[in-house]
CSV table of C-alpha atoms in Angstrom, one decimal:
chain,number,residue,atom,x,y,z
A,1,MET,CA,-12.9,22.3,-46.2
A,2,LYS,CA,-10.3,23.3,-43.6
A,3,LEU,CA,-8.1,20.8,-42.0
A,4,ARG,CA,-8.4,23.1,-38.4
A,5,GLN,CA,-12.3,21.9,-38.2
A,6,TYR,CA,-11.9,19.1,-37.6
A,7,VAL,CA,-9.5,19.0,-34.6
A,8,PRO,CA,-11.7,19.3,-32.3
A,9,ALA,CA,-12.9,15.5,-33.7
A,10,LEU,CA,-9.2,14.2,-33.6
A,11,VAL,CA,-8.4,15.2,-30.9
A,12,ILE,CA,-11.2,13.1,-29.3
A,13,ILE,CA,-10.2,10.3,-31.3
A,14,GLY,CA,-7.2,10.1,-29.9
A,15,ILE,CA,-8.5,10.6,-26.5
A,16,ILE,CA,-10.5,7.9,-27.0
A,17,ILE,CA,-8.1,5.8,-28.4
A,18,LEU,CA,-5.3,6.5,-25.8
A,19,HIS,CA,-8.6,5.8,-23.1
A,20,ALA,CA,-8.8,2.7,-24.7
A,21,MET,CA,-5.0,1.6,-24.8
A,22,ILE,CA,-5.4,2.7,-21.0
A,23,LEU,CA,-7.6,0.3,-20.1
A,24,HIS,CA,-6.5,-2.6,-22.6
A,25,TRP,CA,-3.2,-2.7,-20.0
A,26,MET,CA,-4.5,-2.6,-16.6
A,27,GLY,CA,-6.2,-5.9,-18.0
A,28,ARG,CA,-9.9,-5.0,-19.1
A,29,ILE,CA,-11.1,-7.3,-21.3
A,30,PRO,CA,-12.8,-6.0,-25.1
A,31,TRP,CA,-15.9,-6.7,-24.3
A,32,CYS,CA,-17.9,-8.9,-22.6
A,33,THR,CA,-16.8,-12.9,-22.0
A,34,CYS,CA,-20.4,-13.4,-23.1
A,35,GLY,CA,-20.2,-12.3,-26.4
A,36,PHE,CA,-20.1,-8.7,-28.4
A,37,GLY,CA,-22.6,-7.1,-28.4
A,38,LEU,CA,-24.2,-3.6,-28.1
A,39,TRP,CA,-27.1,-3.8,-25.6
A,40,THR,CA,-28.1,-4.9,-22.4
A,41,ASN,CA,-31.0,-4.4,-21.3
A,42,SER,CA,-30.2,-5.6,-17.6
A,43,GLY,CA,-29.1,-3.8,-15.1
A,44,TRP,CA,-27.8,-6.9,-12.8
A,45,SER,CA,-27.0,-9.0,-14.7
A,46,ASN,CA,-23.1,-10.2,-15.9
A,47,GLU,CA,-23.4,-8.2,-19.1
A,48,THR,CA,-24.0,-5.4,-17.4
A,49,SER,CA,-21.4,-2.7,-17.9
A,50,GLN,CA,-19.5,-5.5,-20.6
A,51,MET,CA,-21.6,-4.4,-23.9
A,52,LEU,CA,-21.6,-1.1,-25.3
A,53,GLY,CA,-24.5,0.1,-23.7
A,54,ASP,CA,-26.7,-1.1,-20.7
A,55,PRO,CA,-29.1,0.9,-18.9
A,56,TYR,CA,-26.0,2.9,-16.8
A,57,SER,CA,-25.4,4.8,-20.1
A,58,PHE,CA,-28.3,7.4,-18.8
A,59,SER,CA,-26.0,7.7,-16.2
A,60,HIS,CA,-23.6,8.6,-18.3
A,61,VAL,CA,-26.1,11.2,-20.3
A,62,LEU,CA,-25.7,12.8,-17.2
A,63,HIS,CA,-22.3,13.0,-17.1
A,64,GLY,CA,-22.7,14.9,-20.8
A,65,ILE,CA,-25.1,17.1,-19.5
A,66,ILE,CA,-23.6,17.8,-15.9
A,67,PHE,CA,-20.7,18.7,-17.6
A,68,TYR,CA,-21.5,20.6,-19.9
A,69,ALA,CA,-23.7,22.8,-17.1
A,70,VAL,CA,-20.3,23.3,-15.4
A,71,LEU,CA,-18.0,24.2,-17.9
A,72,ARG,CA,-20.0,26.4,-19.6
A,73,LEU,CA,-20.3,27.5,-15.8
A,74,ILE,CA,-16.2,28.3,-15.5
A,75,ALA,CA,-15.2,28.4,-18.8
A,76,PRO,CA,-18.1,30.7,-21.1
A,77,LYS,CA,-15.8,32.2,-23.4
A,78,LEU,CA,-14.6,28.9,-24.1
A,79,PRO,CA,-15.6,27.7,-27.1
A,80,VAL,CA,-18.3,24.8,-27.4
A,81,ARG,CA,-15.9,22.3,-29.0
A,82,GLN,CA,-13.1,23.2,-26.6
A,83,ARG,CA,-16.1,22.1,-23.4
A,84,LEU,CA,-16.8,19.0,-25.4
A,85,ILE,CA,-12.8,18.3,-25.0
A,86,LEU,CA,-12.9,18.6,-21.0
A,87,ALA,CA,-15.7,16.6,-21.1
A,88,VAL,CA,-14.5,13.8,-22.5
A,89,LEU,CA,-11.3,14.3,-21.0
A,90,ILE,CA,-13.0,14.3,-17.3
A,91,GLU,CA,-15.4,10.9,-18.5
A,92,VAL,CA,-12.1,9.2,-19.3
A,93,ALA,CA,-10.2,10.1,-16.6
A,94,TRP,CA,-13.9,8.5,-13.9
A,95,GLU,CA,-13.6,5.6,-16.2
A,96,ILE,CA,-10.1,4.9,-16.2
A,97,THR,CA,-11.3,5.2,-12.0
A,98,GLU,CA,-13.9,3.2,-11.9
A,99,ASN,CA,-11.8,0.7,-13.1
A,100,THR,CA,-9.3,0.4,-10.5
A,101,PRO,CA,-9.0,-2.5,-8.0
A,102,PHE,CA,-10.1,0.6,-5.5
A,103,ILE,CA,-13.4,1.7,-6.7
A,104,ILE,CA,-14.6,-1.4,-8.5
A,105,ASP,CA,-14.0,-3.0,-4.6
A,106,ARG,CA,-15.8,0.2,-3.2
A,107,TYR,CA,-18.9,-0.3,-5.7
A,108,ARG,CA,-18.7,-4.4,-4.8
A,109,ALA,CA,-18.7,-3.1,-0.9
A,110,GLY,CA,-21.1,0.1,-0.5
A,111,THR,CA,-23.6,-1.0,-3.5
A,112,ALA,CA,-26.2,-3.9,-5.0
A,113,SER,CA,-23.4,-4.2,-7.5
A,114,LEU,CA,-21.8,-7.7,-5.6
A,115,ASP,CA,-20.7,-9.2,-8.6
A,116,TYR,CA,-19.3,-5.5,-10.5
A,117,THR,CA,-16.0,-6.6,-11.8
A,118,GLY,CA,-15.4,-3.3,-13.3
A,119,ASP,CA,-16.0,-2.3,-17.3
A,120,SER,CA,-14.7,-3.9,-20.7
A,121,ILE,CA,-13.7,-1.9,-22.9
A,122,LEU,CA,-16.5,-1.6,-25.4
A,123,ASN,CA,-18.5,-0.3,-22.8
A,124,SER,CA,-16.2,1.9,-21.4
A,125,VAL,CA,-15.7,3.3,-24.6
A,126,GLY,CA,-19.9,3.6,-24.7
A,127,ASP,CA,-19.8,5.1,-21.6
A,128,VAL,CA,-17.9,8.1,-23.1
A,129,LEU,CA,-19.7,7.9,-26.1
A,130,SER,CA,-23.5,7.9,-24.3
A,131,THR,CA,-21.3,11.7,-22.0
A,132,MET,CA,-20.8,12.9,-25.6
A,133,ILE,CA,-24.5,12.4,-25.9
A,134,GLY,CA,-25.1,14.6,-23.1
A,135,PHE,CA,-23.1,17.1,-23.9
A,136,TRP,CA,-24.7,17.3,-27.6
A,137,ILE,CA,-28.0,17.1,-25.8
A,138,ALA,CA,-27.1,20.1,-23.2
A,139,ALA,CA,-25.2,22.4,-26.1
A,140,ARG,CA,-28.1,21.7,-28.6
A,141,LEU,CA,-31.9,22.4,-25.9
A,142,SER,CA,-32.8,25.5,-23.9
A,143,TRP,CA,-32.0,24.7,-19.8
A,144,LYS,CA,-35.4,23.7,-19.2
A,145,TRP,CA,-35.4,21.1,-21.6
A,146,THR,CA,-32.1,19.8,-20.6
A,147,LEU,CA,-32.9,19.7,-17.3
A,148,THR,CA,-36.3,18.2,-17.7
A,149,ILE,CA,-34.8,15.7,-19.6
A,150,ALA,CA,-32.0,15.0,-16.8
A,151,ILE,CA,-35.0,14.2,-14.8
A,152,ALA,CA,-37.2,11.9,-16.1
A,153,LEU,CA,-33.3,9.7,-16.5
A,154,GLU,CA,-32.7,9.7,-13.1
A,155,LEU,CA,-36.6,9.0,-12.5
A,156,GLY,CA,-36.9,6.2,-14.8
A,157,MET,CA,-33.4,4.7,-14.0
A,158,LEU,CA,-34.9,4.7,-10.3
A,159,ALA,CA,-38.6,3.0,-11.3
A,160,THR,CA,-37.0,0.3,-13.5
A,161,LEU,CA,-33.2,-0.5,-11.8
A,162,ARG,CA,-33.5,1.5,-8.6
A,163,ASP,CA,-30.7,2.5,-8.8
A,164,ASN,CA,-29.4,6.1,-10.5
A,165,LEU,CA,-26.7,8.3,-11.3
A,166,THR,CA,-27.5,10.2,-7.9
A,167,LEU,CA,-28.4,6.7,-5.4
A,168,ASN,CA,-25.0,5.1,-7.6
A,169,VAL,CA,-22.7,8.6,-6.1
A,170,LEU,CA,-24.4,8.2,-2.4
A,171,MET,CA,-23.9,4.4,-1.9
A,172,LEU,CA,-20.0,5.0,-3.6
A,173,ILE,CA,-19.2,7.7,-1.0
A,174,TYR,CA,-21.8,6.7,2.3
A,175,PRO,CA,-23.3,3.7,1.4
A,176,ILE,CA,-26.4,3.3,3.8
A,177,LYS,CA,-27.5,-0.1,4.4
A,178,ALA,CA,-31.4,0.3,3.7
A,179,VAL,CA,-30.9,2.0,0.3
A,180,LYS,CA,-29.3,-1.2,-0.8
A,181,GLU,CA,-31.9,-3.7,0.8
A,182,TRP,CA,-33.9,-1.8,-1.5
A,183,GLN,CA,-32.4,-1.4,-4.4
A,184,MET,CA,-31.2,-5.7,-4.1
A,185,VAL,CA,-35.4,-6.9,-3.9
A,186,LYS,CA,-35.8,-7.9,-7.6
């Protein structure tokens, strides 16, 4: 086997390691102070954004679907493996930005996540892996199936969490008091 075929995977592993190191240097905790865990079902507990995965992992699957679509549109001749590397870089850039004091404070002020403290390193890496799953889904399935999955994820999150990627972006950019109040009804 040619070593060359493993280069994209090695590049992605290197990006994820660098990502984890940057979060460590930023003072992020390795994993939940409640203990190491792979999943929490709660979207509104102190374990959210601390375990490897949580209900918001589905938003990151959507990131991957969106990144695949956009990169396919703007760089159609670029091999899928290289587009995946770009998608991982974009997600890592967001994950680092999301864990800055500015964005953490913005989430607290503008969304229903009043006690959000940022992601653990484990959760942030899990978010990147979720993005890769979304990218893989979009690369493997027809656009109709991919769109169906994306809509189902958004509606499922809306029904179970009163939140989803669309509302998360809206509330981060332009908080609406009525939406925040509706989200806080448990």
